[in-house]
Amino acid sequence: MIEMHSVVAGYGGGDVLQGLDLSVRPGTITCIVGPNGAGKSTVLRAISGQIHPREGEIRLAGSAIHGHSPAAVISAGIVQVPQHNGLFADLTVRDNMLLGGYLIRRDKARLRRRIAELEEVFPIVRERADEKAANLSGGQRRIVEFARALVLEPRMVLLDEPTLGLDPKASALVFDSTRMMRDLGTTVLMVEQNVRFGLRLASHGVVMERGRVLLADSSEALLARPDMAAMFFGSSAPPADPAEPEPGTGTGPGTDPQREDAHL
Amino acid sequence: MTLLLQTLIFGCLIGGVYALMSSGFTLIFGVMDVINLAQGCLLITGAYLSWWMWQRTGLDPLLLGVLSSAALYGIGWLLYKGVVARVQRVDPGLTLVATFAVAVAGEGVIALVFGTSDRSATPSYFNTSFHLGSLSVPKAQLYACIGALVVLGGLYALLRGTFLGRAIRACASSRGGAELVGIDVERAMAQMFALGAATTGFGGAALSVLYQFLPDSQDIWIGRVLCVVVLGGLGSLPGALAGAVVLGLGEALTSTYWDVRWTTAVPYMLILAILLLRPQGLFGITLRREGARA
């Protein structure tokens, strides 16, 4: 699906990615983990066209996308859900959803159909349609961001730390919704600080350090490695993480916003 | 009592026109964070264009405001692409100086093209009124106010109900987020700036009918525009409407009950008072992004 070869990229103050090689298979959830400053979010920014690699290449299903504008990358089938300010806070949920289909705005029938389909999958989109996004809780915003990302039926969605700032209940909702995206046929590449959460959610894992890929394997294999435990959990066995939700403990994506509110 | 009512009617009608004249300024600030000091110059350009077309065609100068708006849309686009966008890339704070320079240069160009004599458009309804009992409603002010409210309504509808409007509001909320849904932020900004300039097309047409003007009249008008947006809260379209009515009433009451010579001082006194007493604007509206709410 996505192939990154010898990618060197950064923000002007220096190269964050230093010859990165990464491969993501179609139909998978791949989670990138690593210490702060490893360049995890930079990978997503390079793919989505927010920054352009100085060297190397990025290919989507064989076609080069490095150097493309964000709009061109979206047209190619990749949508990113950013870490912060994903939704336009002053706009209603409906307007946010419509903007998710900005590139197909002239095909009104398709846009209406897609939003109606996503309202079935993510009921909160319909229930809170007329409310400003600023009025939603953190977890609810994430669900609307996910729904918006799917308006264009992308081949791949990039999630940048989707559980950042969320409590366990909302994180569980993110867990279920991400799996649902995968089940709808979308490949997911995500960055996650919560290593156990991310790797349990994903089918594949990538460990990054200093702008390069250190390890890449199935997430089960990565979780089982003793050196991973030492690297990320500070002991030979991963400790229980009270903040980590179990799969399927969410109330379903946005089905009970009031109940979710009570936990946020 | 009649005099008071008459003054209030006059003040409200002028307020409607002031609101349109200020709408472009407040939207450009609300979305782009740019204080466009060339807005007064654009307004006077709109007035000259409408006056010039009226002289040559004899058509209604307010209706000719539609053509002036189209011309000013183009001028606004060029101004954004040629000056504002370039300066913003270097230092966003410098846009204030750059737009001031454009205003000064623009005044010179207008003087070269149209001369430095007083101008005003005088259509058939100029200086005539509708009469309601003992009250009279000046036709020029009424038509200008109705036209201004129609244009403001159109602008509001555009921002709320079209993809261009949503894209502009999205850019005001988060430029990075706008990019990630595929919006060409640079293009949306240019369209926003051009739209803000286009509002001065009809605003200038109204000015050409209601007032005499010279190239340097832009100084007075940028003062009024600043007063309106400071009163309403920078960046707010509804705030601009409210601020404009307050200024219109303030000027009308001053000229009727005090001295007409003090009228031009009213905007500056209001700016000073509002900045000292209530810097967030009369209506408690916060600064940025409210423009995006339209």
XYZ file of C-alpha atoms in Angstrom:
558
model
C 0.000 0.000 0.000
C 2.535 2.585 1.214
C 6.239 2.231 0.597
C 8.762 4.730 1.953
C 12.336 4.381 0.742
C 15.327 6.233 2.242
C 13.151 9.200 3.194
C 14.970 12.220 4.596
C 12.618 14.969 5.804
C 12.351 17.647 8.466
C 11.150 21.118 9.300
C 13.969 23.436 8.322
C 15.836 23.143 11.579
C 17.264 19.776 10.556
C 16.264 16.371 9.262
C 13.955 14.419 11.541
C 13.602 11.402 9.265
C 17.048 10.142 8.360
C 16.808 7.602 5.602
C 13.574 5.998 6.751
C 12.301 2.796 5.123
C 8.762 1.768 5.908
C 6.169 -0.489 4.352
C 2.468 -0.722 5.183
C 0.365 -3.582 3.837
C -3.165 -3.003 2.583
C -6.044 -3.862 4.913
C -3.898 -3.683 8.054
C -3.669 -1.455 11.066
C -0.036 -0.505 11.512
C 1.055 1.330 14.620
C 4.273 3.346 14.878
C 5.686 3.592 18.389
C 8.859 5.093 19.719
C 10.246 7.656 22.119
C 9.496 11.373 21.823
C 11.473 12.908 19.000
C 11.783 9.626 17.101
C 9.968 11.188 14.136
C 6.674 9.272 14.358
C 4.365 12.182 13.532
C 6.834 13.394 10.906
C 6.254 10.142 9.013
C 2.535 10.948 8.810
C 3.226 14.549 7.787
C 5.547 13.414 5.046
C 2.969 10.974 3.682
C 0.103 13.490 3.852
C 2.088 16.132 1.972
C 2.400 18.635 4.830
C 6.156 18.384 4.519
C 8.091 17.286 1.474
C 11.010 14.846 1.738
C 14.424 16.250 0.865
C 15.498 12.815 -0.320
C 13.897 9.425 -0.879
C 10.508 8.460 -2.195
C 7.019 7.672 -0.969
C 4.798 5.476 -3.115
C 1.128 4.635 -2.776
C 0.317 1.386 -4.604
C 3.351 2.001 -6.798
C 2.623 5.662 -7.655
C 4.954 8.326 -6.303
C 3.211 10.802 -3.965
C 6.210 12.527 -2.381
C 6.249 16.237 -3.144
C 2.481 16.267 -3.727
C 0.237 18.842 -2.060
C -2.049 17.674 0.782
C -5.023 17.999 -1.582
C -3.299 15.781 -4.165
C -2.481 13.189 -1.506
C -6.119 13.179 -0.379
C -7.200 12.746 -4.002
C -4.831 9.788 -4.217
C -6.703 8.185 -1.317
C -4.916 9.094 1.920
C -6.592 11.164 4.645
C -4.933 12.247 7.880
C -6.609 12.828 11.225
C -4.226 15.229 12.971
C -3.248 15.233 16.616
C -4.786 18.643 17.417
C -7.521 20.846 15.947
C -8.765 18.134 13.648
C -12.278 19.525 13.659
C -13.119 23.138 12.934
C -14.341 24.135 16.379
C -16.513 27.072 15.278
C -18.308 25.039 12.617
C -21.149 22.609 13.199
C -20.655 18.859 13.031
C -22.603 18.854 9.739
C -20.361 21.534 8.228
C -17.315 19.576 9.378
C -18.654 16.460 7.660
C -19.380 18.407 4.483
C -15.817 19.717 4.509
C -14.619 16.132 4.776
C -16.012 15.820 1.265
C -14.559 19.121 0.065
C -12.860 17.465 -2.900
C -16.144 15.928 -4.116
C -18.238 19.023 -3.315
C -19.566 19.229 -6.861
C -20.876 15.655 -6.689
C -23.642 16.515 -4.240
C -25.467 13.184 -4.545
C -22.329 11.212 -3.681
C -21.510 13.526 -0.803
C -25.032 13.224 0.638
C -24.947 9.440 0.267
C -21.572 9.131 1.981
C -22.606 11.292 4.921
C -25.856 9.317 5.292
C -23.867 6.062 5.289
C -21.458 7.368 7.895
C -24.337 8.591 10.063
C -25.471 4.974 10.224
C -22.022 3.807 11.320
C -21.325 6.745 13.637
C -24.739 7.860 15.001
C -23.240 10.840 16.833
C -22.728 12.525 13.482
C -26.492 12.752 13.058
C -27.352 13.254 16.725
C -25.089 16.297 17.131
C -25.224 17.545 13.536
C -26.305 21.089 14.372
C -23.956 21.587 17.303
C -20.647 23.321 17.046
C -17.731 20.929 17.184
C -16.379 22.919 20.139
C -19.309 21.628 22.224
C -18.319 17.966 21.824
C -16.237 16.056 24.352
C -12.752 14.905 23.388
C -13.891 11.364 22.577
C -16.885 12.560 20.570
C -14.655 14.861 18.553
C -12.402 11.948 17.709
C -15.340 9.904 16.444
C -16.548 12.775 14.261
C -12.971 13.206 12.977
C -12.903 9.512 12.062
C -16.268 9.768 10.330
C -15.138 12.863 8.451
C -11.957 11.142 7.357
C -14.044 8.391 5.741
C -16.298 10.676 3.658
C -14.031 10.327 0.629
C -13.792 6.533 1.034
C -10.007 6.750 1.370
C -7.724 3.805 0.803
C -5.722 4.757 3.854
C -6.250 6.805 7.010
C -3.401 8.263 9.061
C -4.147 8.697 12.773
C -1.805 10.883 14.798
C -1.999 9.883 18.476
C -5.751 9.277 18.456
C -6.011 8.707 22.213
C -4.016 11.765 23.255
C -5.822 13.484 26.123
C -8.656 10.931 26.236
C -9.790 8.988 29.285
C -10.051 5.146 29.185
C -13.709 5.162 28.172
C -13.124 7.472 25.237
C -9.973 5.535 24.330
C -12.067 2.372 24.135
C -14.367 4.149 21.717
C -11.345 5.076 19.592
C -10.202 1.444 19.738
C -13.530 0.133 18.436
C -13.860 2.856 15.813
C -10.382 2.234 14.447
C -11.134 -1.479 14.076
C -14.395 -0.517 12.392
C -12.484 1.628 9.887
C -10.270 -1.331 9.088
C -13.355 -3.569 8.740
C -14.785 -1.062 6.253
C -11.748 -1.759 4.082
C -9.528 1.158 5.034
C -5.856 0.656 5.756
C -4.817 2.450 8.939
C -1.390 3.820 9.801
C -1.295 5.302 13.269
C 1.131 6.845 15.711
C 0.506 6.145 19.363
C 2.279 7.060 22.586
C 0.428 4.406 24.543
C 2.508 1.495 23.251
C 0.454 -1.393 24.603
C -2.799 0.218 23.455
C -1.441 0.885 19.994
C 0.113 -2.515 19.459
C -2.931 -4.387 20.760
C -5.128 -2.412 18.388
C -2.807 -2.878 15.419
C -1.981 -5.954 13.411
C 1.520 -4.671 12.660
C 3.923 -2.556 14.615
C 6.879 -0.358 13.794
C 9.373 0.858 16.372
C 11.167 4.074 15.479
C 14.196 5.711 16.972
C 16.075 8.811 15.813
C 14.287 9.077 12.499
C 14.758 5.456 11.463
C 12.836 2.215 11.768
C 14.381 0.074 14.477
C 11.978 -2.877 14.353
C 9.026 -3.869 12.182
C 6.975 -6.986 12.812
C 3.513 -8.220 13.675
C 2.288 -6.373 16.741
C 1.928 -9.663 18.653
C 5.565 -10.475 17.999
C 6.640 -7.011 19.072
C 4.610 -7.174 22.272
C 6.213 -10.516 23.096
C 9.792 -9.264 22.724
C 11.584 -8.847 26.057
C 13.634 -5.939 24.707
C 10.379 -4.069 23.901
C 9.337 -4.413 27.505
C 12.688 -3.062 28.616
C 12.547 -0.252 26.076
C 9.032 0.960 26.766
C 7.792 -0.493 30.014
C 10.933 -0.321 32.143
C 10.810 -3.999 33.152
C 10.862 -7.466 31.654
C 7.086 -7.781 31.797
C 4.640 -5.118 30.673
C 2.895 -3.689 33.721
C -0.869 -3.385 33.893
C -1.940 -0.096 32.384
C -4.985 1.284 34.144
C -5.499 3.770 31.329
C -5.701 1.092 28.706
C -9.146 -0.002 27.580
C -9.926 -3.565 26.637
C -11.152 -4.180 23.130
C -14.885 -3.880 22.759
C -15.490 -2.017 25.996
C -16.605 1.105 24.194
C -20.293 1.879 23.965
C -20.026 1.676 20.198
C -18.930 4.632 18.136
C -20.943 7.495 19.480
C -24.067 5.519 20.279
C -24.417 6.953 23.744
C -22.902 10.387 23.931
C -24.588 11.214 27.219
C -23.118 8.148 28.814
C -19.737 8.994 27.403
C -20.069 12.559 28.631
C -20.556 11.245 32.120
C -17.110 9.691 31.999
C -15.283 12.633 30.511
C -39.956 64.272 19.452
C -40.252 64.377 15.665
C -36.717 65.706 15.428
C -35.439 62.857 17.597
C -37.287 60.239 15.549
C -36.042 61.821 12.359
C -32.475 61.750 13.676
C -32.764 58.116 14.764
C -34.092 57.068 11.339
C -31.260 58.889 9.629
C -28.682 57.382 11.980
C -29.966 53.831 11.420
C -30.002 54.226 7.630
C -26.431 55.492 7.614
C -25.497 52.736 10.061
C -26.601 50.107 7.534
C -24.290 51.613 4.935
C -21.410 51.856 7.418
C -21.918 48.166 8.225
C -21.337 47.171 4.618
C -18.346 49.489 4.341
C -16.812 47.812 7.404
C -17.771 44.209 6.623
C -14.810 43.569 4.332
C -12.343 44.942 6.843
C -13.736 42.894 9.701
C -13.895 39.667 7.663
C -10.347 40.043 6.409
C -9.190 40.520 9.971
C -11.366 37.709 11.337
C -10.162 35.145 8.823
C -6.649 36.296 7.978
C -5.528 38.336 10.977
C -4.642 41.156 8.597
C -5.494 44.778 9.427
C -6.099 46.093 5.941
C -5.480 49.836 6.110
C -6.042 50.022 2.341
C -9.765 49.373 2.889
C -10.500 53.148 2.938
C -8.647 53.550 -0.336
C -10.603 50.644 -1.850
C -13.813 52.294 -0.685
C -12.900 55.574 -2.379
C -11.888 53.621 -5.492
C -15.362 52.062 -5.485
C -16.900 55.523 -5.150
C -14.876 56.887 -8.075
C -15.681 53.886 -10.268
C -19.430 54.190 -9.632
C -19.335 57.977 -10.113
C -17.341 57.603 -13.350
C -19.707 54.984 -14.798
C -22.741 57.037 -13.714
C -21.325 60.084 -15.523
C -20.824 58.133 -18.714
C -23.948 55.988 -18.744
C -26.483 57.859 -16.625
C -27.425 54.545 -15.009
C -28.225 54.416 -11.311
C -24.955 54.747 -9.365
C -26.117 52.301 -6.693
C -26.822 49.642 -9.318
C -23.467 50.398 -10.890
C -22.044 49.371 -7.515
C -22.406 45.775 -8.771
C -19.861 46.482 -11.516
C -17.619 48.362 -9.073
C -17.758 45.332 -6.779
C -16.619 43.063 -9.616
C -13.734 45.422 -10.396
C -12.756 45.643 -6.741
C -12.859 41.857 -6.427
C -10.156 41.778 -9.092
C -8.193 44.604 -7.457
C -8.452 42.824 -4.089
C -7.194 39.578 -5.626
C -4.196 41.348 -7.145
C -3.520 43.219 -3.904
C -3.512 39.963 -1.967
C -1.366 38.050 -4.425
C 0.992 40.919 -5.176
C 1.465 42.420 -1.726
C -0.276 40.864 1.272
C 0.593 37.198 0.667
C 4.225 38.037 -0.097
C 4.644 40.276 2.947
C 2.853 37.750 5.169
C 5.423 35.130 4.272
C 8.186 37.436 5.473
C 6.493 38.810 8.600
C 2.702 38.842 9.157
C 3.016 41.991 11.287
C 4.325 43.916 8.279
C 0.989 43.643 6.462
C -0.173 46.675 8.455
C 2.661 48.770 7.028
C 2.259 47.278 3.546
C -1.469 48.013 3.347
C -0.836 51.546 4.650
C 1.696 52.012 1.858
C -0.850 50.711 -0.656
C -3.391 53.231 0.680
C -0.971 56.143 0.272
C 0.121 55.036 -3.206
C -3.490 54.307 -4.197
C -4.543 57.807 -3.178
C -1.901 59.214 -5.514
C -3.048 57.024 -8.389
C -6.685 58.026 -7.872
C -5.686 61.702 -7.855
C -3.750 61.218 -11.104
C -6.622 59.409 -12.821
C -9.658 61.334 -11.531
C -8.185 64.646 -10.375
C -8.500 66.291 -6.998
C -11.875 68.039 -7.293
C -14.880 67.207 -5.123
C -17.081 64.545 -6.696
C -20.508 63.125 -5.969
C -23.141 61.255 -7.932
C -26.538 62.958 -8.060
C -29.190 60.598 -9.424
C -32.801 61.721 -9.812
C -33.757 60.748 -6.256
C -30.814 62.665 -4.790
C -32.127 65.137 -2.196
C -35.696 63.793 -2.347
C -37.545 62.001 0.432
C -40.489 59.778 1.271
C -42.835 61.410 3.770
C -44.513 59.577 6.631
C -46.619 62.183 8.390
C -44.198 64.711 9.757
C -41.247 62.388 9.225
C -39.227 62.285 6.045
C -37.030 59.409 4.893
C -34.328 60.465 2.421
C -34.561 58.221 -0.647
C -30.823 58.045 -1.269
C -30.105 56.920 2.297
C -32.990 54.432 2.210
C -31.945 52.864 -1.089
C -28.305 52.746 -0.012
C -29.231 51.129 3.304
C -31.493 48.538 1.640
C -28.762 47.752 -0.893
C -26.172 47.447 1.871
C -28.368 45.075 3.873
C -29.009 42.941 0.767
C -25.245 42.698 0.098
C -24.547 41.928 3.770
C -27.250 39.245 3.709
C -25.675 37.760 0.594
C -22.267 37.762 2.224
C -23.674 36.072 5.319
C -25.423 33.440 3.191
C -22.246 32.834 1.211
C -20.214 32.273 4.366
C -22.827 30.007 5.965
C -24.254 28.067 3.069
C -21.601 27.545 0.398
C -18.451 25.481 0.192
C -16.435 28.635 -0.417
C -17.841 30.080 2.807
C -17.187 26.872 4.741
C -13.648 26.738 3.367
C -13.031 30.340 4.434
C -14.418 29.675 7.913
C -12.374 26.479 8.145
C -9.217 28.448 7.321
C -10.105 30.942 10.059
C -10.488 28.076 12.522
C -7.364 26.094 11.581
C -5.273 26.514 8.450
C -3.470 23.238 9.045
C -6.784 21.423 9.493
C -8.132 23.067 6.328
C -5.184 21.731 4.338
C -5.875 18.239 5.613
C -9.386 18.181 4.140
C -8.022 19.297 0.774
C -8.727 23.031 0.912
C -6.249 25.125 -1.054
C -5.633 27.576 1.799
C -3.782 30.131 -0.326
C -6.632 30.208 -2.835
C -9.277 30.474 -0.107
C -7.347 33.366 1.471
C -7.122 35.160 -1.868
C -10.845 34.689 -2.417
C -11.576 35.968 1.076
C -9.429 39.055 0.596
C -10.961 39.717 -2.820
C -14.444 39.294 -1.365
C -13.593 41.752 1.409
C -12.430 44.228 -1.225
C -15.556 43.613 -3.333
C -17.805 44.749 -0.471
C -16.292 48.213 -0.892
C -17.651 48.272 -4.452
C -21.225 48.720 -3.339
C -20.066 50.574 -0.219
C -18.231 53.036 -2.477
C -21.295 53.368 -4.728
C -23.370 54.311 -1.687
C -20.669 56.741 -0.602
C -20.688 58.391 -4.033
C -24.405 59.149 -3.697
C -24.467 60.142 -0.030
C -21.278 62.196 0.302
C -18.868 64.363 -1.602
C -15.487 62.719 -1.884
C -11.879 63.385 -2.810
C -8.904 61.024 -3.113
C -7.851 61.838 0.453
C -11.359 61.189 1.806
C -10.035 57.693 2.469
C -8.508 59.023 5.702
C -11.929 59.871 7.110
C -13.411 56.609 5.894
C -10.742 54.308 7.281
C -11.340 56.125 10.597
C -15.060 55.328 10.415
C -14.373 51.725 9.430
C -11.947 51.287 12.338
C -14.496 52.791 14.711
C -17.209 50.393 13.564
C -15.077 47.276 13.937
C -13.601 48.329 17.269
C -17.115 49.036 18.534
C -18.481 45.697 17.367
C -15.420 43.621 18.187
C -12.730 43.038 15.565
C -13.550 40.167 13.273
C -17.305 40.002 13.809
C -19.830 40.579 11.023
C -22.873 40.913 13.334
C -20.706 43.090 15.590
C -19.901 45.339 12.616
C -23.609 45.796 11.946
C -24.261 46.754 15.575
C -21.178 48.998 15.753
C -22.179 50.679 12.520
C -25.638 51.536 13.830
C -24.101 52.948 17.037
C -21.731 55.122 14.983
C -24.504 56.208 12.609
C -26.711 57.185 15.536
C -23.805 58.872 17.330
C -23.007 61.023 14.307
C -26.646 61.864 13.601
C -27.359 62.819 17.210
C -24.156 64.873 17.402
C -24.913 66.874 14.273
C -28.542 67.437 15.293
C -28.182 68.229 18.964
C -24.612 69.524 19.254
C -22.675 70.824 16.286
C -22.259 69.345 12.813
C -18.548 70.238 12.936
C -18.058 67.707 15.726
C -19.452 64.863 13.607
C -16.116 63.841 12.128
C -14.645 63.601 15.639
C -17.316 61.145 16.795
C -15.626 57.984 15.402
C -12.325 58.791 17.083
C -13.961 59.663 20.393
C -15.858 56.369 20.241
C -12.667 54.420 19.426
C -10.878 56.002 22.378
C -13.784 55.415 24.729
C -14.283 51.797 23.709
C -10.589 50.956 23.904
C -10.355 52.434 27.392
C -13.612 51.066 28.776
C -14.403 47.856 26.868
C -11.566 46.756 24.559
C -13.357 43.548 23.538
C -16.040 45.648 21.811
C -19.465 46.810 22.963
C -21.047 43.440 22.525
C -18.507 41.333 24.324
C -17.435 39.582 21.143
C -13.979 38.105 21.210
C -11.396 38.990 18.650
C -10.462 36.429 16.034
C -12.587 33.775 14.421
C -15.901 35.452 15.119
C -15.684 36.683 11.538
C -15.713 33.084 10.545
C -18.981 32.728 12.388
C -20.325 35.480 10.207
